Coordinates of C-alpha atoms in Angstrom, one line a residue:
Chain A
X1 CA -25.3 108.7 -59.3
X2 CA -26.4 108.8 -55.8
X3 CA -23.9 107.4 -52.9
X4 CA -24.6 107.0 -49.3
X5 CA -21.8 108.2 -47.5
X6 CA -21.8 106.5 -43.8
X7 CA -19.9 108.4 -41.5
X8 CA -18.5 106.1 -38.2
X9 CA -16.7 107.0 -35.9
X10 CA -16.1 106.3 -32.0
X11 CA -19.0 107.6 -30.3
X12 CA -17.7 107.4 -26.7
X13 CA -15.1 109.7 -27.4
X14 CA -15.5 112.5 -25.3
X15 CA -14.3 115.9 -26.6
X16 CA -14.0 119.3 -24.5
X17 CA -16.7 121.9 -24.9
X18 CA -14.5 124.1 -27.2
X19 CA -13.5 120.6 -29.0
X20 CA -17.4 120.1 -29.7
X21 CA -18.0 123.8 -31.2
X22 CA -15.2 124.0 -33.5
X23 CA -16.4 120.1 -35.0
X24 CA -19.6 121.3 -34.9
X25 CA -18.6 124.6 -37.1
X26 CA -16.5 121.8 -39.1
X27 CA -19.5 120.0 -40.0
X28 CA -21.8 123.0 -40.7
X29 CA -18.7 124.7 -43.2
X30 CA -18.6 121.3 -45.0
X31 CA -22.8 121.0 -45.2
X32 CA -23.2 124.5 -46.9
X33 CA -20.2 123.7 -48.9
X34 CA -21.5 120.7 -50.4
X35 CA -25.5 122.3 -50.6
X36 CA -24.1 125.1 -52.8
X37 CA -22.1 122.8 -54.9
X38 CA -25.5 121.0 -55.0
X39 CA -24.5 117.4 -54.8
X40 CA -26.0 117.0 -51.0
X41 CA -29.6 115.3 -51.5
X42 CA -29.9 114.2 -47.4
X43 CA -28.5 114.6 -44.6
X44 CA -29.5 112.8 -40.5
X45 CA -27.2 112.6 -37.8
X46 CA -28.0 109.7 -35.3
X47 CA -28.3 109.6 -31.5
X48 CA -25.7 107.3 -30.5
X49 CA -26.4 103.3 -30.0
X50 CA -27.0 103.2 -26.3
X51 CA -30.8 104.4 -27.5
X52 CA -30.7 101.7 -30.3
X53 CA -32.8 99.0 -31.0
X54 CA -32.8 95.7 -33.1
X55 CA -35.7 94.0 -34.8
X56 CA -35.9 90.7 -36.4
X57 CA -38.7 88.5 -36.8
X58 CA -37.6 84.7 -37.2
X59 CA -40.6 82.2 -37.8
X60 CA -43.3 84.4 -36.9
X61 CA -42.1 85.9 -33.6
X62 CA -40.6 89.0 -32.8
X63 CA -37.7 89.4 -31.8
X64 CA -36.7 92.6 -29.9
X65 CA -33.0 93.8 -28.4
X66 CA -31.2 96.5 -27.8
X67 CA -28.2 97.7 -29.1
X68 CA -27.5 98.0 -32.3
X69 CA -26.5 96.0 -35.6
X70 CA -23.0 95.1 -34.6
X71 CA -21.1 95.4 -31.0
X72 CA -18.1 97.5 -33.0
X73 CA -15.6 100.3 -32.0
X74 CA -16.5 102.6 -34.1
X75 CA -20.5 102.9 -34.9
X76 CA -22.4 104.8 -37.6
X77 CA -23.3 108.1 -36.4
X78 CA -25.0 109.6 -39.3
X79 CA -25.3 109.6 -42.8
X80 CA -25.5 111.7 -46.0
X81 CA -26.9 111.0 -49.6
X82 CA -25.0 112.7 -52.2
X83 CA -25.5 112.8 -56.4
X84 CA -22.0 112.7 -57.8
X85 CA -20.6 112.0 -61.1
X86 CA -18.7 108.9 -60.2
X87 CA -17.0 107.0 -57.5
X88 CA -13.9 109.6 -57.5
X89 CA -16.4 112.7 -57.1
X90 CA -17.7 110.8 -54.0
X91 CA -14.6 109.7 -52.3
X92 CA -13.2 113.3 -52.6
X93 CA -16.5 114.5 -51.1
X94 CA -16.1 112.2 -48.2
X95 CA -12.7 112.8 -47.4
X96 CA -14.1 116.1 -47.1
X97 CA -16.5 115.0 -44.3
X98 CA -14.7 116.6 -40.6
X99 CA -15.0 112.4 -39.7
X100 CA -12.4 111.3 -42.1
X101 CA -9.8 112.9 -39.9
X102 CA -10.6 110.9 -37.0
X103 CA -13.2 108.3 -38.2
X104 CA -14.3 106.4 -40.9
X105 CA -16.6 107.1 -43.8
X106 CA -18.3 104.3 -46.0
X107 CA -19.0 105.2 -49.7
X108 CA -21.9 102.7 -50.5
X109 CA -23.8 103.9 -54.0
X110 CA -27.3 103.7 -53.7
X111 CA -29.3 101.0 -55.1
X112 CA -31.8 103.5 -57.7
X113 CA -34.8 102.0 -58.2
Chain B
X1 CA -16.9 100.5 -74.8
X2 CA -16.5 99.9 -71.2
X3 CA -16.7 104.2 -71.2
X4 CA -20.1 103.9 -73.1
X5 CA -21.6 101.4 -71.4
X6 CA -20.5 101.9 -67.8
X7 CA -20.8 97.6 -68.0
X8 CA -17.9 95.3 -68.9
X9 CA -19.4 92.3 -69.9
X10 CA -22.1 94.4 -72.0
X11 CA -18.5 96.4 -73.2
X12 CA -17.0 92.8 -73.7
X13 CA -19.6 91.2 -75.8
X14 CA -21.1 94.2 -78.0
X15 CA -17.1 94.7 -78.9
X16 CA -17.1 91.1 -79.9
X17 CA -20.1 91.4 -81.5
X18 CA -18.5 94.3 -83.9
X19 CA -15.6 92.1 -84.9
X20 CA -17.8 89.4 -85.5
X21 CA -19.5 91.5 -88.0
X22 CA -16.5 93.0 -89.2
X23 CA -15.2 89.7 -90.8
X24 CA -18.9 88.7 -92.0
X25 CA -19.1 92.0 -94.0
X26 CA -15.6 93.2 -94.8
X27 CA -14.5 90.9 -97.2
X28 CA -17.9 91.5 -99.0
X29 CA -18.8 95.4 -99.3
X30 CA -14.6 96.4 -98.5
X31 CA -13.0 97.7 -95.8
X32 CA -14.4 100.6 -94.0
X33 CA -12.4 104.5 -94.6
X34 CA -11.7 104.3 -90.7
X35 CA -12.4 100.4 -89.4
X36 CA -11.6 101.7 -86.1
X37 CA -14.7 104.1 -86.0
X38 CA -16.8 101.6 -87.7
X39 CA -16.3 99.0 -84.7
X40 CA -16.8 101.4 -82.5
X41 CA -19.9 103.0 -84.3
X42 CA -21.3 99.2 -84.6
X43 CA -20.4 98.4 -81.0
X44 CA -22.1 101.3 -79.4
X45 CA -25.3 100.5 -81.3
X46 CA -25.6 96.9 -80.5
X47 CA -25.0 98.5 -77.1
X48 CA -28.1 100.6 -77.6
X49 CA -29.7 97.4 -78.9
X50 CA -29.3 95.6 -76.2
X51 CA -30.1 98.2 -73.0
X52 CA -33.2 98.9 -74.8
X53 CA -34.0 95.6 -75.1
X54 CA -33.3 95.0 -71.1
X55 CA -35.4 98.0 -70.9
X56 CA -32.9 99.4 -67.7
X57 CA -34.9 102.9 -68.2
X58 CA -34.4 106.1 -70.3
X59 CA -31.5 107.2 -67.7
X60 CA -29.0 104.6 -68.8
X61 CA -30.0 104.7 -72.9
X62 CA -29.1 108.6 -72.6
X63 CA -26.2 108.4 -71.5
X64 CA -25.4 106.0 -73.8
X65 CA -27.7 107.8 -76.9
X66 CA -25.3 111.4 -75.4
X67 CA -21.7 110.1 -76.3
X68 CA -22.6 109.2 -79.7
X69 CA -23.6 112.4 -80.5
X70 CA -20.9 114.3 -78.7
X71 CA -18.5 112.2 -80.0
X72 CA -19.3 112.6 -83.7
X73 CA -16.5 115.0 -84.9
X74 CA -14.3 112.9 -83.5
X75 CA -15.6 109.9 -84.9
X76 CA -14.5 111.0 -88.6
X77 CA -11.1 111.9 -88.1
X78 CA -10.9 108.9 -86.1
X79 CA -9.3 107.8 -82.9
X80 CA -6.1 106.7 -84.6
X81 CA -3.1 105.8 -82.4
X82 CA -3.4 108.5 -79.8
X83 CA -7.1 107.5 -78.9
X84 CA -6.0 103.9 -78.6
X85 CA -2.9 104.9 -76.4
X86 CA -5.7 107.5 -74.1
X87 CA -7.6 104.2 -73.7
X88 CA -5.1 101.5 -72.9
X89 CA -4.3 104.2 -69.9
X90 CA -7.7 104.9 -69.3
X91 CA -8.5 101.1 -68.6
X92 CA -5.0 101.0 -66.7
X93 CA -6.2 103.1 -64.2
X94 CA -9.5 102.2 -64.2
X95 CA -8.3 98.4 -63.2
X96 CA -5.8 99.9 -60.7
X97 CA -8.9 101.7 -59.1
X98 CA -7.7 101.8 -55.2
X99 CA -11.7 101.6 -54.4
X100 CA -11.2 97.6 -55.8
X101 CA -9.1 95.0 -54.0
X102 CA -5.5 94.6 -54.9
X103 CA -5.6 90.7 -55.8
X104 CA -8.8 91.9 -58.4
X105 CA -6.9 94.7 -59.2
X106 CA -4.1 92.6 -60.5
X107 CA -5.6 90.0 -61.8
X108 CA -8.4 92.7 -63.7
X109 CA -4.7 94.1 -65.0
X110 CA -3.8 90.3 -66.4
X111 CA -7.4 90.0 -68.0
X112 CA -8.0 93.4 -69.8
X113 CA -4.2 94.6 -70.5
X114 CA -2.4 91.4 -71.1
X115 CA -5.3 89.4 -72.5
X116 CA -4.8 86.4 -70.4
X117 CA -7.8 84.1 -69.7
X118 CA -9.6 83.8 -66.9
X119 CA -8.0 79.9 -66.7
X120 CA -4.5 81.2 -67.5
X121 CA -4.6 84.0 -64.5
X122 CA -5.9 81.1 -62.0
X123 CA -3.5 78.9 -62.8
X124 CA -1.1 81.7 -62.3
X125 CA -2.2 82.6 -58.8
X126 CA -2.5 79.1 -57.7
X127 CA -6.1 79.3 -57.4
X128 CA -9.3 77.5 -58.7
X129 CA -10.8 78.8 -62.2
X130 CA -14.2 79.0 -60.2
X131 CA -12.4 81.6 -57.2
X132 CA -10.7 83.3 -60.2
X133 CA -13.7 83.9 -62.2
X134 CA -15.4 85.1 -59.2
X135 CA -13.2 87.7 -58.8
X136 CA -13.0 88.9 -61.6
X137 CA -16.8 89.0 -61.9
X138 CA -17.2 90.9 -58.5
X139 CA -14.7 93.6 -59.5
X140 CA -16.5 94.4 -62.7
X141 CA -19.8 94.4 -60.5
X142 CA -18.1 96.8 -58.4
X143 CA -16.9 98.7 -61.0
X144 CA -20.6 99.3 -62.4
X145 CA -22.4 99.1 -59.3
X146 CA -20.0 101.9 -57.6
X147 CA -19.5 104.1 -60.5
X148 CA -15.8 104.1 -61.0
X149 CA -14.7 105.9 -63.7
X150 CA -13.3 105.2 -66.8
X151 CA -10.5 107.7 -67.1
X152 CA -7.0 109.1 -66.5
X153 CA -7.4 111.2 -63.4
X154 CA -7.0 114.7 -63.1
X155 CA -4.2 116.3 -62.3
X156 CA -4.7 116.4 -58.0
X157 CA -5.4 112.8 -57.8
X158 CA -2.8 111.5 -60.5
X159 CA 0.4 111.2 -58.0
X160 CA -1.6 108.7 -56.1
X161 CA -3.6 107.2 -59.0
X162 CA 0.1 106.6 -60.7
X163 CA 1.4 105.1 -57.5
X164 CA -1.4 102.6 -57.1
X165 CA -1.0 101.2 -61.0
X166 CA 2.7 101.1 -60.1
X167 CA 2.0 98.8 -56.7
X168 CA -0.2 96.7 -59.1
X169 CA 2.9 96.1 -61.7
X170 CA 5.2 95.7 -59.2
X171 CA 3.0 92.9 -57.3
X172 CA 2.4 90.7 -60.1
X173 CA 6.2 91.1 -61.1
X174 CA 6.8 90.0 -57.7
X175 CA 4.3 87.2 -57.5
X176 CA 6.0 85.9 -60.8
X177 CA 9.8 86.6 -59.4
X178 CA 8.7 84.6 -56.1
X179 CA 7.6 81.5 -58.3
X180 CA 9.4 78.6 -58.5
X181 CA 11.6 76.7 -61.5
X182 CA 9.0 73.9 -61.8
X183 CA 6.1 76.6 -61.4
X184 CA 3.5 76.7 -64.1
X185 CA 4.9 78.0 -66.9
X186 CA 2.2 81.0 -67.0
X187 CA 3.3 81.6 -63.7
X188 CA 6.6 81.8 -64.8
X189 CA 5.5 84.3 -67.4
X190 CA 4.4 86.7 -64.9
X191 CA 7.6 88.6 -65.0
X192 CA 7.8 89.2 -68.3
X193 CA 3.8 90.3 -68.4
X194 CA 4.5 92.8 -66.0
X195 CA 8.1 94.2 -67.6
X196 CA 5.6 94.6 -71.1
X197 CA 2.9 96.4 -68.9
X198 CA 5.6 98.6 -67.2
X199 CA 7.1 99.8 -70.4
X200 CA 3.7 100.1 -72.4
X201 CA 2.8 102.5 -68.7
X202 CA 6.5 104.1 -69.4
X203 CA 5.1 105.1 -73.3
X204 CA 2.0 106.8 -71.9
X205 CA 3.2 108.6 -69.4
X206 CA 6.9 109.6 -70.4
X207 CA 7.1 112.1 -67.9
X208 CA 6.6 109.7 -65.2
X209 CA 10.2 109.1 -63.4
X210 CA 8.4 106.6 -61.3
X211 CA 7.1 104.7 -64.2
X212 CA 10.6 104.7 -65.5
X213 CA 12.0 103.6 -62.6
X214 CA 10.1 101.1 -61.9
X215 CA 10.6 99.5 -65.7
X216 CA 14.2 99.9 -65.1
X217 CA 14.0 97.5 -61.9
X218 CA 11.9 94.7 -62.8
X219 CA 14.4 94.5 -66.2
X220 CA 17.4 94.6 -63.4
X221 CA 15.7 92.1 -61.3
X222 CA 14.6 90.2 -64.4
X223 CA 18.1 90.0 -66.2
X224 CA 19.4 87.9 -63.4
X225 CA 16.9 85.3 -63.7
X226 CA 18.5 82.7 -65.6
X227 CA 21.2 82.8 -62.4
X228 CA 18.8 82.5 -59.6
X229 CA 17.9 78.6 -59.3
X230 CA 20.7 76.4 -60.1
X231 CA 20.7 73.3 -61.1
X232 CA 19.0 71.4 -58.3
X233 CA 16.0 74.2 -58.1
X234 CA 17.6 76.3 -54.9
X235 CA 17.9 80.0 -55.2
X236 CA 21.0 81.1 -55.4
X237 CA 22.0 84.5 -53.7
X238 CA 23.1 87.3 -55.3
X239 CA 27.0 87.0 -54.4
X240 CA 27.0 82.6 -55.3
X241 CA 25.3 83.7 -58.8
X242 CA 27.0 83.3 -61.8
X243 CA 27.4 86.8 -62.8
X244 CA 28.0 85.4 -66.7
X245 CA 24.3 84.5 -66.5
X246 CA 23.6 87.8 -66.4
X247 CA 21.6 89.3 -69.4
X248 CA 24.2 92.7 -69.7
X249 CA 22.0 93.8 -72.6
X250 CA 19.2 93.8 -70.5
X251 CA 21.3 95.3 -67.5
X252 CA 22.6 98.5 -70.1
X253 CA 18.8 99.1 -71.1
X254 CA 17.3 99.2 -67.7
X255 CA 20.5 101.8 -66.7
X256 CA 19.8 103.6 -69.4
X257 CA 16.2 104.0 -68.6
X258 CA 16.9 104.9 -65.1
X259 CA 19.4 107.5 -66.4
X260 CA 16.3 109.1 -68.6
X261 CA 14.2 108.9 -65.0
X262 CA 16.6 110.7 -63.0
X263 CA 17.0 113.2 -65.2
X264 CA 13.3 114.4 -65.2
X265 CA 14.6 115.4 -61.5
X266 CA 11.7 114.2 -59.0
X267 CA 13.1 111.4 -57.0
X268 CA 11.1 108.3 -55.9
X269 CA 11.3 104.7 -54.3
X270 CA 11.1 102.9 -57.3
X271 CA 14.0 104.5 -58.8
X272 CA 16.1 104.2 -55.5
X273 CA 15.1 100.7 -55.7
X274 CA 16.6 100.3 -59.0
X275 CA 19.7 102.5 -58.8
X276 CA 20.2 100.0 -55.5
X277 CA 19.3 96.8 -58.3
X278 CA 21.9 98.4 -60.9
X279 CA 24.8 98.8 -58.1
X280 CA 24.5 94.8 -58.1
X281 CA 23.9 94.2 -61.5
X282 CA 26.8 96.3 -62.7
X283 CA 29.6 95.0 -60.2
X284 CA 31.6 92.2 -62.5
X285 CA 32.1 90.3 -59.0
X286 CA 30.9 90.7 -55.3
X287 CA 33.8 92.2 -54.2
X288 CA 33.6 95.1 -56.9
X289 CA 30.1 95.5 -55.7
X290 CA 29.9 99.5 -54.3
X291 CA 28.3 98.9 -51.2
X292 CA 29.1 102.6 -50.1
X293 CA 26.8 103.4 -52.8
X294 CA 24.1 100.9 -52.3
X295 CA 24.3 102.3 -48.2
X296 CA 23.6 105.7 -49.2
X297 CA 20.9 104.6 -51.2
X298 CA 19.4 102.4 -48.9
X299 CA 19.2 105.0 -46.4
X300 CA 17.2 107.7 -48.9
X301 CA 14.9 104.6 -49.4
X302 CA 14.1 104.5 -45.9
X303 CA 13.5 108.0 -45.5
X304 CA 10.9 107.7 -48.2
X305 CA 9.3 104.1 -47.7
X306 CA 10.3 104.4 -43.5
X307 CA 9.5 100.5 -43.0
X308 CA 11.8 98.1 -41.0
X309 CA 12.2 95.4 -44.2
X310 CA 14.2 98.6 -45.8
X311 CA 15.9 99.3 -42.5
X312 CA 16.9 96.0 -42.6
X313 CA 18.4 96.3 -46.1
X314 CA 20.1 99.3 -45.0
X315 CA 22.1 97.8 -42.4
X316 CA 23.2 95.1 -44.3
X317 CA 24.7 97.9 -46.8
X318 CA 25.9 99.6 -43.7
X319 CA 27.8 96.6 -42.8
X320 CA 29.3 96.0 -46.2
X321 CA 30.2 99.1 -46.5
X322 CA 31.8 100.1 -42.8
X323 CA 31.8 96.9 -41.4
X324 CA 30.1 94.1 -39.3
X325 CA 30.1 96.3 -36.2
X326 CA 28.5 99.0 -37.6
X327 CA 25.6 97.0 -39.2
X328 CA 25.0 95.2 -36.0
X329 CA 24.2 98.3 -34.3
X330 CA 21.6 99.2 -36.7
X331 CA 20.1 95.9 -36.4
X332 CA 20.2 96.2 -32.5
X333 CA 17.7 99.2 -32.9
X334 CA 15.8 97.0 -34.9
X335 CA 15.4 94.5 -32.3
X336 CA 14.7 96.9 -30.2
X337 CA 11.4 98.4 -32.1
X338 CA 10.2 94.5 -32.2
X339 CA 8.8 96.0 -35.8
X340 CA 10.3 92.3 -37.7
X341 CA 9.6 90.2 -34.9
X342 CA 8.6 87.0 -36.1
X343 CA 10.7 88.0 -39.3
X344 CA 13.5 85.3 -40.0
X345 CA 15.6 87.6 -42.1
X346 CA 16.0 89.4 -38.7
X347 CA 17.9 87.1 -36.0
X348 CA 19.6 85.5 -40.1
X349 CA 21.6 88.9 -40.4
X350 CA 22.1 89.2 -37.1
X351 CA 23.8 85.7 -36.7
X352 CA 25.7 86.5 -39.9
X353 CA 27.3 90.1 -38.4
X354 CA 28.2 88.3 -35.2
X355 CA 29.8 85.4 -37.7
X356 CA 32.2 88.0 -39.0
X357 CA 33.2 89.5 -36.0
X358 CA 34.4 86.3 -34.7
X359 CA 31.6 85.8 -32.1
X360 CA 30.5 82.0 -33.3
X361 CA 28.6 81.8 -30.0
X362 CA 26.1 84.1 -30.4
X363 CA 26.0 83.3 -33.9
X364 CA 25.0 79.9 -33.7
X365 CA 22.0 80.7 -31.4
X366 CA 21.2 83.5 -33.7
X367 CA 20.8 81.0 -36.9
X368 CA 19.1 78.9 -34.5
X369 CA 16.5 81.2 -34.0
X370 CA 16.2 82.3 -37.3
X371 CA 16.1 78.2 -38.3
X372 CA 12.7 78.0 -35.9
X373 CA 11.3 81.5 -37.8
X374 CA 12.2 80.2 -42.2
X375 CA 9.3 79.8 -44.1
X376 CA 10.6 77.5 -46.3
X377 CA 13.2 74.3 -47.1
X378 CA 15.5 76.0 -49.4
X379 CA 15.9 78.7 -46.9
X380 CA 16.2 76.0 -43.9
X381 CA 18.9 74.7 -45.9
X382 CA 20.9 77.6 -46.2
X383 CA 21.0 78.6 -42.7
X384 CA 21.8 74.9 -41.5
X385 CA 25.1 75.0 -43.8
X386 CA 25.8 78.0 -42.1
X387 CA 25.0 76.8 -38.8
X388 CA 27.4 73.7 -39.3
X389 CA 30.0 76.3 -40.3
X390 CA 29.9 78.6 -37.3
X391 CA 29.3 75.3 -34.9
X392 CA 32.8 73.8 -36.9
X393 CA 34.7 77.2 -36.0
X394 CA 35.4 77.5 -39.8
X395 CA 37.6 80.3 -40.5
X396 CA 35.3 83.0 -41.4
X397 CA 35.7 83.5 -44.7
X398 CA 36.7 86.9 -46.1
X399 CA 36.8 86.8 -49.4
X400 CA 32.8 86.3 -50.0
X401 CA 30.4 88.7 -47.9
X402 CA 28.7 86.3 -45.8
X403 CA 24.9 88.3 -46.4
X404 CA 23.6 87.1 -49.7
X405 CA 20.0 86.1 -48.3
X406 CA 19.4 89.9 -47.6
X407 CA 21.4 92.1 -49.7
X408 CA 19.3 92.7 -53.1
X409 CA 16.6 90.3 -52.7
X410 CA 13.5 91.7 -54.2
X411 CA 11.5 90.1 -51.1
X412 CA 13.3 92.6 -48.9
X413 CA 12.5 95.5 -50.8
X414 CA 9.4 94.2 -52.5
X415 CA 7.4 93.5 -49.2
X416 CA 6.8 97.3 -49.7
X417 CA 4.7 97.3 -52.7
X418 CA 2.2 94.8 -50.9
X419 CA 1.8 95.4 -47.7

C-alpha cells in the first residue's frame, strides 16, 4: 500500500550553516536508509511558499494568486511516496523522517487507481 | 474476517451471511467436525464472491485468494479457543488504533467488543443515531482506506499500543461514572461494559500490570456506586457516603487483583490510581482513611502522569495527611503556574484549607470564586452550604475532613485518561 508522507514544517525557521549540513546529512542517512529497505517509490523537496502560486478557475475565469493553499505556520515543504505493509509500517517510517523532531509529517495513503 | 477482507462491512455481512447458512444447513446435513472453520471457510468465500463480483482488481482478490491457502493447516485443527482469544485482542487494538479518533475509537470498542447497536451507543453518548452512525462509518473507512492493521502489535510498539486501549476503557468507564441517576439506562451501563472489557483485556494479556490495574480501579470506583447519588439525585462525596453501601466483595476482588499486578513488579498510573481508590475503599470510616498513604501515592502519580489535576489531588492528601497548612502551600504553587486557572476545584480547596485554619475571610472569597468557575447545580449547591457555613462563623468542624469534592473523585484523576 502506497502512503504519501507530507512532511511540514516551519519554513522561516532559520538554522546556522552547521545547523543546515548536519539536517541535510539527516535527511540523506534517512533517504538511503529507506531506498535500501526498498519501501521509498518518490521523493521532491519544495521551494518554500513565497515562490507559490494558486490556481482556480470559478465560472470560466481564471483566477490567479499567490501564495499558497493555506496562510499556516507550518507549510508543506516536501513530500515522499512510500509502499508499506500497513498504516503502522508507515507511521514508523515517518517518525523516521529528520522533520518529525521539529515538524509535522502527514501520513495520507494514496488513492491507487 | 475483518483480517481477510481488509473491509468491515464486507467482514460484517459475509460473517452474517455464514451464520445464516449455518442454521439453513445444519439441522439438515449435521453439524460440521469444526463449525468454527466451516464459518470461516464459508465466510471467506462469499468474501471472494463478492470482490469478484465488485470486480475491485486482481490485487485485492489475492490477497484475499493468499490467506486461504496459507491458512489451510490451520484451518483443520481449528482455531479453537486460543484463535478466538488472538482475535478478540486483535480487533481490540485494532479499534484502539491511535491513527483513529478517540470518540470513534470508543464507540468502535462498544460496537465490535461489546455488541451494542449503533442506536444503543448514541443513546449512550447523548448523541443523534444519524452523528453516531457516521462515525462509526468514517472510522471503518479510515480503517480500510489507511491500511490499519488487524493485529496485536509487536513487541516495540505494544507499551504504547496497550496504553492507548487502556485510555479507551478507562474513558467510556468514565463517561458512564460521570452519568447521571435518571441517565439512560444504557448510559448507565457503561460502567459495567467497560469493567467486562477490562477483565476480558486482563485474560489476554495476563502479564499486563497495567491491564490489571486498571480492572482493579474501575471495580473500586464501581463498588461505590450504589453510595454516590442519594436519594434526591446529588452526588455524594466520598467521606458523606454510606460506607455500608459499599460492595466489599467487589472491594476484596479488585485488591486482590491489584495485589497480582504489583507483583509482576513494573509500576504504572493505573495501578497508583487504584492502590490510591483501595486506600478509600478499605477505610471502615473517613477518619480511618490512611491519608499518609494515599499522599505518598499521590505524589508517585504525579511523577509519572506530571499534570496539575494530580497535583491537585496530591495536596489535598498532603493536607490530610500533615495538615491544612501544608496543603495550602502546595496549592499556592499551583496558583502560581496558572496551569488550573479557570478550574473550580482550584480556588474550592483552597477556600476549604483556609476554612480549617480558621481564616473564614479568605475562605468565603475563595468559595466565591470557585461559585462563579462550577459547572454544574449540584456542585453550586455544595459550595453555597459551605459558603453559608464559613459566612455563619460555624465552628469548623473537626471531626469530618472538610475536602470530599476532591479527595478520590474519579474526575480528578480521570481528566488524565482524556485529555
Amino acid at each position: 500500500m502506497r502512503y504519501a508522507l507530507l512532511v511540514c514544517d516551519d519554513e522561516n525557521a532559520v538554522l546556522s550553516p552547521e545547523g543546515r549540513q548536519e539536517r541535510f546529512a539527516a535527511f540523506t542517512a534517512f533517504q538511503d536508509e529507506m531506498e535500501a529497505r526498498g519501501v521509498l517509490r518518490g521523493r521532491e523537496r519544495l521551494r518554500p511558499t513565497t515562490s507559490s502560486t494558486t490556481v482556480r478557475v470559478r465560472d470560466g475565469d481564471l483566477v490567479i494568486a499567490d501564495g499558497p493553499f493555506a496562510e499556516t505556520k507550518e507549510q508543506i515543504a516536501g513530500f515522499y511516496v512510500v509502499d508499506c505493509r500497513d498504516l503502522d509500517e508507515a507511521i514508523e517510517v515517518a517518525s523516521r523522517i529528520p522533520a518529525a523532531q521539529f515538524g509535522t509529517i502527514e501520513v495520507r495513503p494514496v488513492w491507487e487507481m | 474476517m475483518i483480517h481477510v477482507t481488509g473491509d468491515w462491512d464486507l467482514a460484517e455481512e459475509c460473517a452474517q451471511d455464514a451464520f445464516t447458512k449455518a442454521l439453513e444447513r445444519w439441522p439438515r446435513d449435521g453439524i460440521p467436525t469444526s463449525p468454527a472453520a466451516w464459518l470461516k471457510t464459508t465466510a471467506r468465500n462469499r468474501a471472494l464472491d463478492q470482490l469478484r463480483r465488485a470486480a475491485v482488481g486482481a490485487a485485492k482478490l489475492r490477497e484475499v485468494a493468499m490467506p486461504v491457502l496459507a491458512d489451510e493447516s490451520n484451518e483443520d485443527n481449528d482455531r479453537g479457543e486460543s484463535g478466538i482469544a488472538d482475535d478478540r485482542l486483535r480487533l481490540m487494538f485494532t479499534c484502539c488504533h491511535p491513527a483513529l479518533p478517540i470518540d470513534a475509537r470508543v464507540a468502535l470498542t462498544l460496537r465490535t467488543l461489546a455488541g451494542l447497536t449503533t442506536a444503543e451507543i448514541a443513546r449512550a453518548f447523548l448523541v443523534p443515531d444519524e452523528t453516531m452512525a457516521k462515525r462509526l462509518v468514517r472510522a471503518k473507512h479510515k480503517i480500510r482506506d489507511a491500511a490499519i492493521p488487524y493485529r496485536v502489535p509487536p513487541a516495540h510498539q505494544l507499551p504504547e499500543r496497550t496504553v492507548a486501549v487502556l485510555a479507551v476503557l478507562y474513558a467510556l468507564f468514565n463517561e458512564g461514572y460521570s452519568a447521571s441517576a435518571g441517565a439512560d439506562l444504557v448510559r448507565q451501563g457503561l460502567c459495567a461494559e467497560a469493567i467486562r472489557l477490562a477483565r476480558l483485556l486482563a485474560e489476554l494479556m495476563p502479564d499486563e500490570p497495567e491491564a490489571l490495574g486498571l480492572l482493579a480501579l474501575m471495580i473500586l470506583h464501581h463498588a461505590r456506586s450504589a453510595a454516590r447519588i442519594d436519594t434526591a439525585g446529588d452526588l455524594m462525596t466520598l467521606e458523606d457516603q454510606d460506607r455500608a453501601l459499599w460492595n466489599t466483595t467487589a472491594i476484596g476482588e479488585a485488591c486482590t487483583i491489584l495485589e497480582a499486578a504489583v507483583r509482576l513488579g513494573r509500576p504504572g498510573p493505573y495501578q497508583v490510581m487504584a492502590a490510591i481508590a483501595a486506600c478509600h475503599a478499605s477505610a471502615p470510616t473517613p477518619a480511618a482513611t490512611d491519608w499518609a498513604e494515599i499522599a505518598v501515592l499521590y505524589e508517585r502519580l504525579s511523577q509519572m502522569v506530571p499534570t496539575p489535576v494530580v497535583a491537585l489531588n496530591r495536596a489535598v492528601a498532603v493536607a490530610m495527611a500533615d495538615g491544612p497548612a501544608a496543603g495550602l502551600r502546595l496549592v499556592e504553587q499551583l496558583e502560581q503556574s496558572n496551569a488550573l486557572c479557570g478550574y473550580y476545584l482550584l480556588p474550592a480547596t483552597r477556600a476549604d484549607l483556609l476554612r480549617r485554619l480558621g481564616r473564614s475571610g479568605q475562605a468565603a472569597a475563595a468559595y466565591r470564586r470557585a461559585l462563579q468557575l462550577a459547572p454544574t447545580d449540584a456542585e453550586r449547591r455544595y459550595l453555597t452550604r459551605r459558603l453559608a457555613e464559613t459566612s455563619a462563623k460555624v465552628p469548623v468542624d473537626k471531626r469530618v475532613p472538610g475536602l470530599g469534592l476532591v479527595a478520590g473523585t474519579v474526575a480528578g484523576s480521570g481528566r488524565k485518561a482524556r485529555d
